[in-house]
């Protein structure tokens, strides 16, 4: 976990202040439009803007996130960080609708004994999706913020070592 946190910290340090500030401003504006989705309710169709290929390139490496539609109730994704020829981090992700509940389910290599971790949708709007799992070590919250049709910010946050901590990952659409 510490290795991943260090890698993620390097990525954030490499992020331009302008991109992060733009995302924060947009997220604050969008927060006014969020509809609280009690018990994770919402429609997977509301997350359709996430489908596609996304990346962010810095001196620390290239972060790639890819989302596709598996079926009418499931979007499948994967994310990885590469530096040179080395994969520094990778995960598979599933966004699933089960009844009225939306779930974000990552499986991170070398974490949680390879078991999936379920984050339930807590709020959703046309531009913001928030998933939470208070029992997870870190992060406890994962958010996706649509800045434009071709720009998204992924944010992980929660308590780490007794302190509130958050990291943002600006991503640009490549397909």
PDB file of N, CA and C in Angstrom, residues 22-99:
ATOM      1  N   UNK A  22      -8.692  24.121 -11.721  1.00  0.00           N
ATOM      2  CA  UNK A  22      -9.850  24.086 -12.606  1.00  0.00           C
ATOM      3  C   UNK A  22     -10.809  22.992 -12.169  1.00  0.00           C
ATOM      4  N   UNK A  23     -10.273  21.819 -11.863  1.00  0.00           N
ATOM      5  CA  UNK A  23     -11.118  20.704 -11.426  1.00  0.00           C
ATOM      6  C   UNK A  23     -11.808  21.022 -10.104  1.00  0.00           C
ATOM      7  N   UNK A  24     -11.081  21.639  -9.175  1.00  0.00           N
ATOM      8  CA  UNK A  24     -11.689  21.993  -7.893  1.00  0.00           C
ATOM      9  C   UNK A  24     -12.812  23.005  -8.077  1.00  0.00           C
ATOM     10  N   UNK A  25     -12.570  24.040  -8.904  1.00  0.00           N
ATOM     11  CA  UNK A  25     -13.604  25.032  -9.167  1.00  0.00           C
ATOM     12  C   UNK A  25     -14.830  24.382  -9.785  1.00  0.00           C
ATOM     13  N   UNK A  26     -14.596  23.510 -10.764  1.00  0.00           N
ATOM     14  CA  UNK A  26     -15.708  22.832 -11.427  1.00  0.00           C
ATOM     15  C   UNK A  26     -16.455  21.938 -10.439  1.00  0.00           C
ATOM     16  N   UNK A  27     -15.722  21.209  -9.614  1.00  0.00           N
ATOM     17  CA  UNK A  27     -16.348  20.312  -8.646  1.00  0.00           C
ATOM     18  C   UNK A  27     -17.201  21.098  -7.655  1.00  0.00           C
ATOM     19  N   UNK A  28     -16.714  22.268  -7.222  1.00  0.00           N
ATOM     20  CA  UNK A  28     -17.493  23.082  -6.294  1.00  0.00           C
ATOM     21  C   UNK A  28     -18.779  23.571  -6.945  1.00  0.00           C
ATOM     22  N   UNK A  29     -18.695  23.959  -8.220  1.00  0.00           N
ATOM     23  CA  UNK A  29     -19.899  24.381  -8.930  1.00  0.00           C
ATOM     24  C   UNK A  29     -20.854  23.214  -9.092  1.00  0.00           C
ATOM     25  N   UNK A  30     -20.316  22.044  -9.462  1.00  0.00           N
ATOM     26  CA  UNK A  30     -21.148  20.875  -9.702  1.00  0.00           C
ATOM     27  C   UNK A  30     -21.767  20.334  -8.425  1.00  0.00           C
ATOM     28  N   UNK A  31     -21.114  20.545  -7.287  1.00  0.00           N
ATOM     29  CA  UNK A  31     -21.638  20.045  -6.026  1.00  0.00           C
ATOM     30  C   UNK A  31     -23.025  20.610  -5.763  1.00  0.00           C
ATOM     31  N   UNK A  32     -23.279  21.810  -6.227  1.00  0.00           N
ATOM     32  CA  UNK A  32     -24.593  22.422  -6.051  1.00  0.00           C
ATOM     33  C   UNK A  32     -25.674  21.644  -6.802  1.00  0.00           C
ATOM     34  N   UNK A  33     -25.261  20.888  -7.851  1.00  0.00           N
ATOM     35  CA  UNK A  33     -26.228  20.181  -8.678  1.00  0.00           C
ATOM     36  C   UNK A  33     -26.355  18.703  -8.310  1.00  0.00           C
ATOM     37  N   UNK A  34     -25.578  18.242  -7.345  1.00  0.00           N
ATOM     38  CA  UNK A  34     -25.592  16.820  -7.003  1.00  0.00           C
ATOM     39  C   UNK A  34     -26.923  16.430  -6.388  1.00  0.00           C
ATOM     40  N   UNK A  35     -27.419  15.305  -6.831  1.00  0.00           N
ATOM     41  CA  UNK A  35     -28.623  14.722  -6.255  1.00  0.00           C
ATOM     42  C   UNK A  35     -28.159  13.603  -5.344  1.00  0.00           C
ATOM     43  N   UNK A  36     -28.494  13.675  -4.083  1.00  0.00           N
ATOM     44  CA  UNK A  36     -28.100  12.603  -3.186  1.00  0.00           C
ATOM     45  C   UNK A  36     -28.850  11.351  -3.583  1.00  0.00           C
ATOM     46  N   UNK A  37     -28.101  10.290  -3.786  1.00  0.00           N
ATOM     47  CA  UNK A  37     -28.671   9.029  -4.228  1.00  0.00           C
ATOM     48  C   UNK A  37     -28.727   8.104  -3.033  1.00  0.00           C
ATOM     49  N   UNK A  38     -29.798   8.146  -2.291  1.00  0.00           N
ATOM     50  CA  UNK A  38     -29.941   7.342  -1.090  1.00  0.00           C
ATOM     51  C   UNK A  38     -29.635   5.879  -1.332  1.00  0.00           C
ATOM     52  N   UNK A  39     -28.818   5.305  -0.492  1.00  0.00           N
ATOM     53  CA  UNK A  39     -28.431   3.899  -0.575  1.00  0.00           C
ATOM     54  C   UNK A  39     -27.855   3.541  -1.933  1.00  0.00           C
ATOM     55  N   UNK A  40     -27.180   4.486  -2.586  1.00  0.00           N
ATOM     56  CA  UNK A  40     -26.484   4.185  -3.826  1.00  0.00           C
ATOM     57  C   UNK A  40     -27.391   4.100  -5.029  1.00  0.00           C
ATOM     58  N   UNK A  41     -28.599   4.645  -4.956  1.00  0.00           N
ATOM     59  CA  UNK A  41     -29.497   4.526  -6.094  1.00  0.00           C
ATOM     60  C   UNK A  41     -29.058   5.447  -7.218  1.00  0.00           C
ATOM     61  N   UNK A  42     -29.345   5.018  -8.412  1.00  0.00           N
ATOM     62  CA  UNK A  42     -29.002   5.770  -9.602  1.00  0.00           C
ATOM     63  C   UNK A  42     -29.002   4.823 -10.779  1.00  0.00           C
ATOM     64  N   UNK A  43     -28.837   5.366 -11.944  1.00  0.00           N
ATOM     65  CA  UNK A  43     -28.838   4.572 -13.158  1.00  0.00           C
ATOM     66  C   UNK A  43     -27.444   4.556 -13.770  1.00  0.00           C
ATOM     67  N   UNK A  44     -27.004   3.403 -14.211  1.00  0.00           N
ATOM     68  CA  UNK A  44     -25.686   3.303 -14.826  1.00  0.00           C
ATOM     69  C   UNK A  44     -25.605   4.184 -16.068  1.00  0.00           C
ATOM     70  N   UNK A  45     -26.732   4.452 -16.703  1.00  0.00           N
ATOM     71  CA  UNK A  45     -26.745   5.329 -17.876  1.00  0.00           C
ATOM     72  C   UNK A  45     -26.241   6.728 -17.523  1.00  0.00           C
ATOM     73  N   UNK A  46     -26.413   7.160 -16.267  1.00  0.00           N
ATOM     74  CA  UNK A  46     -25.925   8.464 -15.829  1.00  0.00           C
ATOM     75  C   UNK A  46     -24.396   8.526 -15.834  1.00  0.00           C
ATOM     76  N   UNK A  47     -23.745   7.380 -15.857  1.00  0.00           N
ATOM     77  CA  UNK A  47     -22.278   7.318 -15.861  1.00  0.00           C
ATOM     78  C   UNK A  47     -21.713   7.141 -17.267  1.00  0.00           C
ATOM     79  N   UNK A  48     -22.555   7.219 -18.279  1.00  0.00           N
ATOM     80  CA  UNK A  48     -22.121   6.985 -19.652  1.00  0.00           C
ATOM     81  C   UNK A  48     -20.990   7.887 -20.111  1.00  0.00           C
ATOM     82  N   UNK A  49     -20.881   9.075 -19.548  1.00  0.00           N
ATOM     83  CA  UNK A  49     -19.809   9.996 -19.929  1.00  0.00           C
ATOM     84  C   UNK A  49     -18.422   9.494 -19.552  1.00  0.00           C
ATOM     85  N   UNK A  50     -18.364   8.480 -18.694  1.00  0.00           N
ATOM     86  CA  UNK A  50     -17.076   7.923 -18.285  1.00  0.00           C
ATOM     87  C   UNK A  50     -16.509   6.938 -19.315  1.00  0.00           C
ATOM     88  N   UNK A  51     -17.359   6.422 -20.199  1.00  0.00           N
ATOM     89  CA  UNK A  51     -16.923   5.441 -21.184  1.00  0.00           C
ATOM     90  C   UNK A  51     -15.874   6.038 -22.117  1.00  0.00           C
ATOM     91  N   UNK A  52     -14.835   5.254 -22.402  1.00  0.00           N
ATOM     92  CA  UNK A  52     -13.782   5.706 -23.308  1.00  0.00           C
ATOM     93  C   UNK A  52     -12.407   5.480 -22.715  1.00  0.00           C
ATOM     94  N   UNK A  53     -11.425   6.035 -23.391  1.00  0.00           N
ATOM     95  CA  UNK A  53     -10.025   5.915 -22.987  1.00  0.00           C
ATOM     96  C   UNK A  53      -9.538   7.262 -22.463  1.00  0.00           C
ATOM     97  N   UNK A  54      -8.865   7.232 -21.336  1.00  0.00           N
ATOM     98  CA  UNK A  54      -8.403   8.433 -20.656  1.00  0.00           C
ATOM     99  C   UNK A  54      -6.927   8.273 -20.282  1.00  0.00           C
ATOM    100  N   UNK A  55      -6.179   9.383 -20.269  1.00  0.00           N
ATOM    101  CA  UNK A  55      -4.794   9.290 -19.803  1.00  0.00           C
ATOM    102  C   UNK A  55      -4.291  10.628 -19.291  1.00  0.00           C
ATOM    103  N   UNK A  56      -3.201  10.517 -18.535  1.00  0.00           N
ATOM    104  CA  UNK A  56      -2.497  11.676 -17.995  1.00  0.00           C
ATOM    105  C   UNK A  56      -1.014  11.335 -18.017  1.00  0.00           C
ATOM    106  N   UNK A  57      -0.220  12.183 -18.662  1.00  0.00           N
ATOM    107  CA  UNK A  57       1.211  11.936 -18.790  1.00  0.00           C
ATOM    108  C   UNK A  57       1.982  13.003 -18.025  1.00  0.00           C
ATOM    109  N   UNK A  58       2.902  12.539 -17.177  1.00  0.00           N
ATOM    110  CA  UNK A  58       3.791  13.427 -16.437  1.00  0.00           C
ATOM    111  C   UNK A  58       5.185  12.826 -16.461  1.00  0.00           C
ATOM    112  N   UNK A  59       6.118  13.500 -15.855  1.00  0.00           N
ATOM    113  CA  UNK A  59       7.473  12.951 -15.737  1.00  0.00           C
ATOM    114  C   UNK A  59       7.471  11.676 -14.910  1.00  0.00           C
ATOM    115  N   UNK A  60       6.490  11.533 -14.023  1.00  0.00           N
ATOM    116  CA  UNK A  60       6.409  10.350 -13.159  1.00  0.00           C
ATOM    117  C   UNK A  60       5.912   9.121 -13.909  1.00  0.00           C
ATOM    118  N   UNK A  61       5.306   9.318 -15.086  1.00  0.00           N
ATOM    119  CA  UNK A  61       4.803   8.196 -15.852  1.00  0.00           C
ATOM    120  C   UNK A  61       3.496   8.531 -16.538  1.00  0.00           C
ATOM    121  N   UNK A  62       2.892   7.512 -17.108  1.00  0.00           N
ATOM    122  CA  UNK A  62       1.626   7.692 -17.810  1.00  0.00           C
ATOM    123  C   UNK A  62       0.547   6.886 -17.110  1.00  0.00           C
ATOM    124  N   UNK A  63      -0.526   7.585 -16.708  1.00  0.00           N
ATOM    125  CA  UNK A  63      -1.686   6.944 -16.119  1.00  0.00           C
ATOM    126  C   UNK A  63      -2.719   6.754 -17.214  1.00  0.00           C
ATOM    127  N   UNK A  64      -3.251   5.546 -17.325  1.00  0.00           N
ATOM    128  CA  UNK A  64      -4.257   5.224 -18.325  1.00  0.00           C
ATOM    129  C   UNK A  64      -5.461   4.628 -17.609  1.00  0.00           C
ATOM    130  N   UNK A  65      -6.659   5.058 -18.004  1.00  0.00           N
ATOM    131  CA  UNK A  65      -7.895   4.470 -17.495  1.00  0.00           C
ATOM    132  C   UNK A  65      -8.805   4.253 -18.698  1.00  0.00           C
ATOM    133  N   UNK A  66      -9.328   3.036 -18.830  1.00  0.00           N
ATOM    134  CA  UNK A  66     -10.161   2.667 -19.973  1.00  0.00           C
ATOM    135  C   UNK A  66     -11.470   2.078 -19.455  1.00  0.00           C
ATOM    136  N   UNK A  67     -12.599   2.581 -20.002  1.00  0.00           N
ATOM    137  CA  UNK A  67     -13.925   2.103 -19.620  1.00  0.00           C
ATOM    138  C   UNK A  67     -14.696   1.663 -20.853  1.00  0.00           C
ATOM    139  N   UNK A  68     -15.355   0.510 -20.748  1.00  0.00           N
ATOM    140  CA  UNK A  68     -16.214   0.018 -21.812  1.00  0.00           C
ATOM    141  C   UNK A  68     -17.518  -0.517 -21.237  1.00  0.00           C
ATOM    142  N   UNK A  69     -18.507  -0.627 -22.089  1.00  0.00           N
ATOM    143  CA  UNK A  69     -19.816  -1.129 -21.666  1.00  0.00           C
ATOM    144  C   UNK A  69     -19.836  -2.637 -21.856  1.00  0.00           C
ATOM    145  N   UNK A  70     -19.896  -3.375 -20.741  1.00  0.00           N
ATOM    146  CA  UNK A  70     -19.963  -4.842 -20.815  1.00  0.00           C
ATOM    147  C   UNK A  70     -21.377  -5.276 -21.191  1.00  0.00           C
ATOM    148  N   UNK A  71     -22.368  -4.650 -20.576  1.00  0.00           N
ATOM    149  CA  UNK A  71     -23.775  -4.907 -20.897  1.00  0.00           C
ATOM    150  C   UNK A  71     -24.595  -3.747 -20.333  1.00  0.00           C
ATOM    151  N   UNK A  72     -25.908  -3.876 -20.343  1.00  0.00           N
ATOM    152  CA  UNK A  72     -26.765  -2.763 -19.902  1.00  0.00           C
ATOM    153  C   UNK A  72     -26.664  -2.436 -18.417  1.00  0.00           C
ATOM    154  N   UNK A  73     -26.049  -3.309 -17.627  1.00  0.00           N
ATOM    155  CA  UNK A  73     -25.945  -3.065 -16.185  1.00  0.00           C
ATOM    156  C   UNK A  73     -24.509  -3.024 -15.676  1.00  0.00           C
ATOM    157  N   UNK A  74     -23.529  -3.150 -16.569  1.00  0.00           N
ATOM    158  CA  UNK A  74     -22.139  -3.223 -16.125  1.00  0.00           C
ATOM    159  C   UNK A  74     -21.207  -2.495 -17.087  1.00  0.00           C
ATOM    160  N   UNK A  75     -20.369  -1.616 -16.513  1.00  0.00           N
ATOM    161  CA  UNK A  75     -19.255  -1.017 -17.247  1.00  0.00           C
ATOM    162  C   UNK A  75     -17.993  -1.652 -16.671  1.00  0.00           C
ATOM    163  N   UNK A  76     -17.089  -2.055 -17.554  1.00  0.00           N
ATOM    164  CA  UNK A  76     -15.829  -2.653 -17.132  1.00  0.00           C
ATOM    165  C   UNK A  76     -14.691  -1.692 -17.424  1.00  0.00           C
ATOM    166  N   UNK A  77     -13.771  -1.613 -16.475  1.00  0.00           N
ATOM    167  CA  UNK A  77     -12.649  -0.712 -16.662  1.00  0.00           C
ATOM    168  C   UNK A  77     -11.360  -1.294 -16.153  1.00  0.00           C
ATOM    169  N   UNK A  78     -10.277  -0.648 -16.540  1.00  0.00           N
ATOM    170  CA  UNK A  78      -8.978  -0.972 -15.962  1.00  0.00           C
ATOM    171  C   UNK A  78      -8.159   0.302 -15.956  1.00  0.00           C
ATOM    172  N   UNK A  79      -7.222   0.337 -15.026  1.00  0.00           N
ATOM    173  CA  UNK A  79      -6.375   1.505 -14.855  1.00  0.00           C
ATOM    174  C   UNK A  79      -4.970   1.021 -14.550  1.00  0.00           C
ATOM    175  N   UNK A  80      -3.989   1.760 -15.069  1.00  0.00           N
ATOM    176  CA  UNK A  80      -2.609   1.407 -14.756  1.00  0.00           C
ATOM    177  C   UNK A  80      -1.717   2.628 -14.878  1.00  0.00           C
ATOM    178  N   UNK A  81      -0.583   2.544 -14.212  1.00  0.00           N
ATOM    179  CA  UNK A  81       0.456   3.564 -14.272  1.00  0.00           C
ATOM    180  C   UNK A  81       1.702   2.885 -14.793  1.00  0.00           C
ATOM    181  N   UNK A  82       2.260   3.432 -15.873  1.00  0.00           N
ATOM    182  CA  UNK A  82       3.512   2.881 -16.387  1.00  0.00           C
ATOM    183  C   UNK A  82       4.579   3.969 -16.385  1.00  0.00           C
ATOM    184  N   UNK A  83       5.773   3.539 -16.069  1.00  0.00           N
ATOM    185  CA  UNK A  83       6.932   4.417 -16.127  1.00  0.00           C
ATOM    186  C   UNK A  83       7.999   3.657 -16.899  1.00  0.00           C
ATOM    187  N   UNK A  84       8.329   4.169 -18.068  1.00  0.00           N
ATOM    188  CA  UNK A  84       9.234   3.441 -18.948  1.00  0.00           C
ATOM    189  C   UNK A  84       8.553   2.155 -19.367  1.00  0.00           C
ATOM    190  N   UNK A  85       9.203   1.038 -19.107  1.00  0.00           N
ATOM    191  CA  UNK A  85       8.631  -0.273 -19.450  1.00  0.00           C
ATOM    192  C   UNK A  85       7.990  -0.953 -18.239  1.00  0.00           C
ATOM    193  N   UNK A  86       7.985  -0.267 -17.088  1.00  0.00           N
ATOM    194  CA  UNK A  86       7.494  -0.879 -15.855  1.00  0.00           C
ATOM    195  C   UNK A  86       6.064  -0.455 -15.531  1.00  0.00           C
ATOM    196  N   UNK A  87       5.236  -1.425 -15.169  1.00  0.00           N
ATOM    197  CA  UNK A  87       3.895  -1.137 -14.671  1.00  0.00           C
ATOM    198  C   UNK A  87       4.020  -0.952 -13.167  1.00  0.00           C
ATOM    199  N   UNK A  88       3.728   0.264 -12.716  1.00  0.00           N
ATOM    200  CA  UNK A  88       3.895   0.600 -11.303  1.00  0.00           C
ATOM    201  C   UNK A  88       2.635   0.306 -10.490  1.00  0.00           C
ATOM    202  N   UNK A  89       1.477   0.305 -11.164  1.00  0.00           N
ATOM    203  CA  UNK A  89       0.198   0.127 -10.488  1.00  0.00           C
ATOM    204  C   UNK A  89      -0.804  -0.354 -11.527  1.00  0.00           C
ATOM    205  N   UNK A  90      -1.675  -1.278 -11.122  1.00  0.00           N
ATOM    206  CA  UNK A  90      -2.753  -1.685 -12.029  1.00  0.00           C
ATOM    207  C   UNK A  90      -3.961  -2.156 -11.228  1.00  0.00           C
ATOM    208  N   UNK A  91      -5.134  -1.942 -11.814  1.00  0.00           N
ATOM    209  CA  UNK A  91      -6.371  -2.400 -11.196  1.00  0.00           C
ATOM    210  C   UNK A  91      -7.404  -2.651 -12.281  1.00  0.00           C
ATOM    211  N   UNK A  92      -8.301  -3.575 -11.996  1.00  0.00           N
ATOM    212  CA  UNK A  92      -9.482  -3.755 -12.833  1.00  0.00           C
ATOM    213  C   UNK A  92     -10.650  -3.184 -12.044  1.00  0.00           C
ATOM    214  N   UNK A  93     -11.629  -2.646 -12.769  1.00  0.00           N
ATOM    215  CA  UNK A  93     -12.739  -1.964 -12.110  1.00  0.00           C
ATOM    216  C   UNK A  93     -14.041  -2.384 -12.775  1.00  0.00           C
ATOM    217  N   UNK A  94     -15.056  -2.508 -11.970  1.00  0.00           N
ATOM    218  CA  UNK A  94     -16.385  -2.788 -12.482  1.00  0.00           C
ATOM    219  C   UNK A  94     -17.350  -1.770 -11.886  1.00  0.00           C
ATOM    220  N   UNK A  95     -18.165  -1.167 -12.738  1.00  0.00           N
ATOM    221  CA  UNK A  95     -19.241  -0.304 -12.278  1.00  0.00           C
ATOM    222  C   UNK A  95     -20.523  -1.058 -12.588  1.00  0.00           C
ATOM    223  N   UNK A  96     -21.224  -1.466 -11.530  1.00  0.00           N
ATOM    224  CA  UNK A  96     -22.368  -2.368 -11.692  1.00  0.00           C
ATOM    225  C   UNK A  96     -23.643  -1.772 -11.125  1.00  0.00           C
ATOM    226  N   UNK A  97     -24.724  -1.964 -11.859  1.00  0.00           N
ATOM    227  CA  UNK A  97     -26.042  -1.598 -11.358  1.00  0.00           C
ATOM    228  C   UNK A  97     -26.751  -2.876 -10.949  1.00  0.00           C
ATOM    229  N   UNK A  98     -27.163  -2.932  -9.686  1.00  0.00           N
ATOM    230  CA  UNK A  98     -27.918  -4.062  -9.145  1.00  0.00           C
ATOM    231  C   UNK A  98     -29.193  -3.499  -8.546  1.00  0.00           C
ATOM    232  N   UNK A  99     -30.291  -3.626  -9.282  1.00  0.00           N
ATOM    233  CA  UNK A  99     -31.521  -2.969  -8.875  1.00  0.00           C
ATOM    234  C   UNK A  99     -31.329  -1.477  -8.985  1.00  0.00           C
TER     235      UNK A  99
END
